[in-house]
XYZ file of C-alpha atoms in Angstrom:
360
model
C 69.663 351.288 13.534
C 71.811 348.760 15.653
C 70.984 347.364 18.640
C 74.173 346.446 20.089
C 74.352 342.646 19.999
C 76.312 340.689 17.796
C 75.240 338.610 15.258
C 75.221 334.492 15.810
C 77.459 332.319 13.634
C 76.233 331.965 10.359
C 74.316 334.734 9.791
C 76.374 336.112 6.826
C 75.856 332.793 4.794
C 72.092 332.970 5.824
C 71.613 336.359 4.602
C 72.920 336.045 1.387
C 70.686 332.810 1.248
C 67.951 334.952 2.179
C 68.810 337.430 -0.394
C 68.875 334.840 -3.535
C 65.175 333.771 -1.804
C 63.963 337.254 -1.794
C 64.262 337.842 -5.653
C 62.314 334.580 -6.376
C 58.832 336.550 -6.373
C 60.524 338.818 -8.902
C 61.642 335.439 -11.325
C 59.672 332.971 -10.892
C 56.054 334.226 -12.170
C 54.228 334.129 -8.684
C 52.733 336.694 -6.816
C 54.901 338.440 -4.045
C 53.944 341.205 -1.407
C 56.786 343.781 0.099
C 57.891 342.396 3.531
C 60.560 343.276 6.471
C 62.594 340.995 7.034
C 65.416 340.231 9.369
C 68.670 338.577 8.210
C 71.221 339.517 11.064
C 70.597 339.443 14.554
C 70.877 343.136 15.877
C 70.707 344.797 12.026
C 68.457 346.677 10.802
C 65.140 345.167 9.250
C 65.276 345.258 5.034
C 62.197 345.765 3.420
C 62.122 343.493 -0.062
C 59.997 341.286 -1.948
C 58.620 337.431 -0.834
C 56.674 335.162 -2.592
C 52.963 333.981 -1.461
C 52.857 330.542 -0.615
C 49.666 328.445 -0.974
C 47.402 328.200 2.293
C 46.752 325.150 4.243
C 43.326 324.139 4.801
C 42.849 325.740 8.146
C 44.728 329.166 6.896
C 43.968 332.749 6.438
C 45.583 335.216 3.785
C 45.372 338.564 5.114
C 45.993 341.619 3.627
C 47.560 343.371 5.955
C 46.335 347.200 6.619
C 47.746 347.570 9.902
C 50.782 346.368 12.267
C 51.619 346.555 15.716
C 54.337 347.022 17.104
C 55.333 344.597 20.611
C 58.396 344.909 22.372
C 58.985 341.124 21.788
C 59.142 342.254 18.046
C 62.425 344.135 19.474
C 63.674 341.745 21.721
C 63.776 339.117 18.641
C 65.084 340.924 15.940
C 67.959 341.894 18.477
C 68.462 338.401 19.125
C 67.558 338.378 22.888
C 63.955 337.380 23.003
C 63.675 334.227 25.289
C 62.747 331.428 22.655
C 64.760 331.423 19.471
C 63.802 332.128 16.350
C 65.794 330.837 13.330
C 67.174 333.257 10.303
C 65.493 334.639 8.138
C 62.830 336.068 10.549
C 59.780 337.499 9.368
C 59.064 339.902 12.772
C 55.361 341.166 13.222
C 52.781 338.930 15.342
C 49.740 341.426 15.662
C 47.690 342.873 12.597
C 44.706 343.545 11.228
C 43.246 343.828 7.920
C 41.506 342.631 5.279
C 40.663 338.557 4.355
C 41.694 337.816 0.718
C 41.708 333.844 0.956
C 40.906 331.192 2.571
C 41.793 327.925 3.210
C 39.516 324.943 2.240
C 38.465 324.386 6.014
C 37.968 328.002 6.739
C 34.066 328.144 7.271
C 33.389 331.918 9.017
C 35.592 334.020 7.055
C 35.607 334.962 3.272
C 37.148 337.529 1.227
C 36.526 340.842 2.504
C 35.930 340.596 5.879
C 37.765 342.848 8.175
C 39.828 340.697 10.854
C 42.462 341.574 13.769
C 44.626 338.370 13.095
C 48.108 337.083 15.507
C 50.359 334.795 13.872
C 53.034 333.697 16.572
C 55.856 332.835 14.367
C 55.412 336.226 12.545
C 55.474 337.740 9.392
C 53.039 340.939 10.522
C 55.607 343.257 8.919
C 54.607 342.995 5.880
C 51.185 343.797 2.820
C 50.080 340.119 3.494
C 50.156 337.684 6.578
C 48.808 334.200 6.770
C 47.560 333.508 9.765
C 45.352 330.035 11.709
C 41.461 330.504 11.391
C 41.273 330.143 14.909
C 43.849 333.211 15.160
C 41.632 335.525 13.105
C 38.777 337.225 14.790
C 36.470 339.254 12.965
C 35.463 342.819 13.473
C 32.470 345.561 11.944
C 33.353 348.251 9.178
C 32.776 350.788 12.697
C 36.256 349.663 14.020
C 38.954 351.276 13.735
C 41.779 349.368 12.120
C 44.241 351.373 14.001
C 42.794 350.465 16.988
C 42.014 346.626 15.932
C 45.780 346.381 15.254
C 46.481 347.547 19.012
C 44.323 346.261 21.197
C 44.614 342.527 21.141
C 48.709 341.588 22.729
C 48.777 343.880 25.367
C 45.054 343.468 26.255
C 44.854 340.582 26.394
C 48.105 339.747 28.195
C 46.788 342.509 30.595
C 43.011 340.446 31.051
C 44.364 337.166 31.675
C 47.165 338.642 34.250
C 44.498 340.151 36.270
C 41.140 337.772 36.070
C 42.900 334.387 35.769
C 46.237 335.126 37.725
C 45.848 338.301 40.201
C 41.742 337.291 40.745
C 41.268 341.315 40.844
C 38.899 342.908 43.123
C 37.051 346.332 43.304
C 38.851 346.449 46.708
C 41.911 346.230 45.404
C 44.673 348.809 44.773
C 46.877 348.213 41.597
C 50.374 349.559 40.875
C 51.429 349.536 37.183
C 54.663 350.692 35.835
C 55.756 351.569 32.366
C 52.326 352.761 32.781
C 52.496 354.640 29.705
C 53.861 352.305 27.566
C 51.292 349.767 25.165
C 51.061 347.079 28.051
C 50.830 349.269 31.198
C 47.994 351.463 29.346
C 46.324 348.480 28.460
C 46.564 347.631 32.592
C 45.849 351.139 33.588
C 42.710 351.077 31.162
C 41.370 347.759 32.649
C 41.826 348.561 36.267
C 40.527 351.416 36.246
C 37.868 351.165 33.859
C 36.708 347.878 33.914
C 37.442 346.050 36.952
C 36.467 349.196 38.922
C 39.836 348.893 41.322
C 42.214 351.737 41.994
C 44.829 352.085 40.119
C 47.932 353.951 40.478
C 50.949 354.398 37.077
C 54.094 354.734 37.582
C 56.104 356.548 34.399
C 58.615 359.237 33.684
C 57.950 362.606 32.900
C 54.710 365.002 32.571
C 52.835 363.809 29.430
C 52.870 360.109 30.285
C 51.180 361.252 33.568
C 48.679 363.308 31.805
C 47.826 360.425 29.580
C 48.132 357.995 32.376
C 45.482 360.256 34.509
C 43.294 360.093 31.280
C 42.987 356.203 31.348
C 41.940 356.211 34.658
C 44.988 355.974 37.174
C 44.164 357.661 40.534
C 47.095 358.446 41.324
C 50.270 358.713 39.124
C 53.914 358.753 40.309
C 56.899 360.410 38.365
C 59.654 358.177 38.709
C 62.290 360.514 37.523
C 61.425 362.537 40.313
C 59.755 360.813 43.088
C 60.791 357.607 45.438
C 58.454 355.403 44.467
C 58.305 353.333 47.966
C 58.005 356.604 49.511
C 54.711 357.331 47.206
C 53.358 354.367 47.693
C 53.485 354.464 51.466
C 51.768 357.866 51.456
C 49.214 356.607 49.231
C 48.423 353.825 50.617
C 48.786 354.786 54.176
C 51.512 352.319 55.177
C 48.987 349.570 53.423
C 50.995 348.772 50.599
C 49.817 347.488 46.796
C 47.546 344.674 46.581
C 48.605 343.987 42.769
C 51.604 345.197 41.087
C 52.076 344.439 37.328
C 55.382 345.175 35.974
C 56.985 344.585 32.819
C 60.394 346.830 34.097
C 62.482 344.183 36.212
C 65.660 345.672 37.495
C 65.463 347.519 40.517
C 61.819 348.743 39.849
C 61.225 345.243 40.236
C 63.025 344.755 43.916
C 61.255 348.209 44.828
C 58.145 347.199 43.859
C 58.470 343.618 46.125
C 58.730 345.814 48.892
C 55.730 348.191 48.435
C 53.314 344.684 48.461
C 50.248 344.772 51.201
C 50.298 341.584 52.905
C 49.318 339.028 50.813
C 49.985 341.126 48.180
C 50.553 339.770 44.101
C 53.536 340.846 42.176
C 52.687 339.884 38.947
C 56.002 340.067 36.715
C 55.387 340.171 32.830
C 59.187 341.048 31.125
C 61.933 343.387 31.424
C 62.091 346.653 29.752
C 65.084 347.153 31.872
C 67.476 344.548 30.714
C 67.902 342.835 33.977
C 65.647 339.883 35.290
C 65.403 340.381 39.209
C 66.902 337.900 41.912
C 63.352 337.494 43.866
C 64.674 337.617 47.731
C 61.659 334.842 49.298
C 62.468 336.350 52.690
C 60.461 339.030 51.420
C 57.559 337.185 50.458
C 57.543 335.130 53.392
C 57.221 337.936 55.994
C 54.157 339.391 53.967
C 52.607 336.122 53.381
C 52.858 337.906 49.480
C 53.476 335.680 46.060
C 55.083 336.615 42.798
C 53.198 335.605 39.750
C 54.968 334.903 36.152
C 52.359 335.790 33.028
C 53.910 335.193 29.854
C 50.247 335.146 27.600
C 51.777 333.879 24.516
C 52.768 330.779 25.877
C 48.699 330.077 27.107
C 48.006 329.777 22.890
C 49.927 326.345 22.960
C 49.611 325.099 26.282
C 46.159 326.178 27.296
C 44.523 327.593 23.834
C 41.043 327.468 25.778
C 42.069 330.187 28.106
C 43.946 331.978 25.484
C 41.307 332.445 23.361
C 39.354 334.058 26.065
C 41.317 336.521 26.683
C 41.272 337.592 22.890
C 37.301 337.191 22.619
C 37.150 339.084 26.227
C 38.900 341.644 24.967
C 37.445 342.525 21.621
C 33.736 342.246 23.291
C 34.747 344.900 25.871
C 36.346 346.971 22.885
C 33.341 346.992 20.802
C 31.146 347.625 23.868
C 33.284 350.726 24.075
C 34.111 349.956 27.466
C 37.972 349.938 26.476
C 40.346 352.168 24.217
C 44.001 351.480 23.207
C 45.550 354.556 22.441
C 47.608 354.702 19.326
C 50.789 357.448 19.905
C 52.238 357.376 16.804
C 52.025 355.242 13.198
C 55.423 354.690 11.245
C 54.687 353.695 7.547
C 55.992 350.403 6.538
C 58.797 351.670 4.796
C 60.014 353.242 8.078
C 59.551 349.925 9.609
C 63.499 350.515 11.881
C 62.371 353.725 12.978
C 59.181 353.136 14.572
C 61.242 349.539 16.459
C 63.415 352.461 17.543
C 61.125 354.969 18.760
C 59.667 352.211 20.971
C 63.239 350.652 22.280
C 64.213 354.123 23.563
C 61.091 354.666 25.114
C 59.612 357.494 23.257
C 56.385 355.657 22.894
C 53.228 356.486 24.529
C 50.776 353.905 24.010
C 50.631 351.910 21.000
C 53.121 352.198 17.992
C 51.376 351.281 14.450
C 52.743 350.529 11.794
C 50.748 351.121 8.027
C 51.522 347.986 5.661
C 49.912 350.100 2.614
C 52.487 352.930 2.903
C 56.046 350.667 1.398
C 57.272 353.577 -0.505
């Protein structure tokens, strides 16, 4: 698998660094776990051996059951996320699992409880993570681990978008597109479902509408075959959206400004589509309308407090059953390029999973 950007200098004298590292768990007497590892910008992942290290006093060791799979896993390992990461990179930020260890500081978790754990620089890949206590969060033996895995990134990113940024309504009419996809599901779900508004998906093709219906959209557009401005008008008649959460960019981005209601929220959270959208403020102006940034990963740092709210928000409505990710497919570990594949061409419904326990 390649995904068509070229390597940085260096590389090729980090990887074979990497590779003389990766044998060390092999030599040197300690105990090593199978994990994916990337060693050239735009290569494909290699699967190998690493050595456990010994866990701070505030750490978790994890045995990882199950991984999920983000698109910011993709953007990184292609070299184009937007902070860098240094070689070798140890991609995977969202598992859950098993606890094996614990640090000396670790006070509510022991060995053997079941967690969904986040570890921001990584390593999820992989049949053990180490992860911050405050990063680990645990859940009952009724859980599905599948689920666990999925539920937390895009949930979360989609909870704190619309409570803390958009200030959703009932009253309010949502457009979400990629509304298949992990994040927009996740949107879709908690529109719909939760915050009781009206939501409408936007996604190509006839089972992504079928599963979009499912989660609750009202209304669904087919943007291989519809105009979506043309949709919206009808749908809304000639309101426009109140919220619009889109992680496309590009020109579904610049079509999406001008289906906003006045004083409408655009709330931007990547781009699927390559391109980052020039915002024309002319727009904005005339409709008295805003355009919100939410980048959620960036709230564990800067604002932990809020961050952390969105996780515990999250798993309470999920164990209330008042939320379901949907899992579309699970890649075994040792097919780790495939399933970053399958989810970069957009084959993906839902959530892709990966299983840590399958390495051969």
């Amino acid at each position: 698998m390649s995904f068509g950007f070229l390597p940085g200098a260096g590389c090729r004298n980090i990887a074979r660094h990497y590779r003389l590292l990766f044998k060390l768990s092999r030599t040197s007497g300690h105990r090593g776990y199978k994990a994916a590892v990337c060693t050239e910008f735009g290569k494909p992942l290699q699967l190998g051996d690493r050595e456990s290290r010994k866990l701070e006093d505030n750490e978790v060791r994890v045995a990882v059951k199950r991984a999920a799979v983000n698109f910011g896993d993709i953007l990184v390992v292609r070299g184009a996320y937007q902070e860098h990461f240094s070689l070798p990179y140890f991609p995977g930020i969202e598992v859950a699992g098993e606890v094996v260890e614990t640090g000396s500081k670790v006070l509510r978790l022991k060995p053997g409880d079941r967690v969904v754990a986040l570890q921001q620089s990584g390593g999820g890949y992989a049949e053990e993570m180490i992860a911050e206590d405050r990063m680990c969060h645990s859940i009952g033996k009724e859980e599905k681990l599948d689920e666990g895995a999925a539920i937390v990134a895009s949930y979360g990113t989609a909870q704190l978008a619309f409570e803390r940024t958009a200030q959703i309504k009932e009253t309010d009419s949502v457009l979400v597109t990629a509304a298949a996809g992990a994040l927009g599901l996740a949107a879709i779900d908690l529109a719909a479902n939760v915050y009781k508004a009206t939501a409408i998906g936007a996604c190509g093709g006839t089972e992504k509408l079928k599963i979009v219906s499912k989660f609750g959209a009202k209304f669904t557009i087919d943007y291989k075959k519809e105009n979506l401005r043309e949709r919206i008008k009808e749908i809304t008649k000639g309101k426009g959206i109140d919220i619009i959460f889109d992680s496309v960019g590009g020109e579904m981005f610049e079509d999406c400004l001008k289906c906003l209601a006045y004083e409408g929220k655009l709330l931007t959270l990547g781009y699927a589509s390559g391109k980052v959208p020039n915002i024309p403020a002319n727009v904005l102006l005339l409709k008295n309308a805003s355009v919100h940034g939410v980048y959620w990963g960036s709230y564990f740092e800067k604002m932990p407090e809020v961050f952390q709210h969105s996780v515990t928000t999250i798993l309470k409505l999920w164990k209330e059953g008042k939320i379901t990710p949907h899992v579309g497919k699970i890649f075994p570990l040792s097919q780790i390029n495939d399933a970053l594949e399958f989810v970069s061409s957009r084959q993906s419904i839902g959530k892709v999973i990966v299983d840590c326990t399958k390495i051969g």
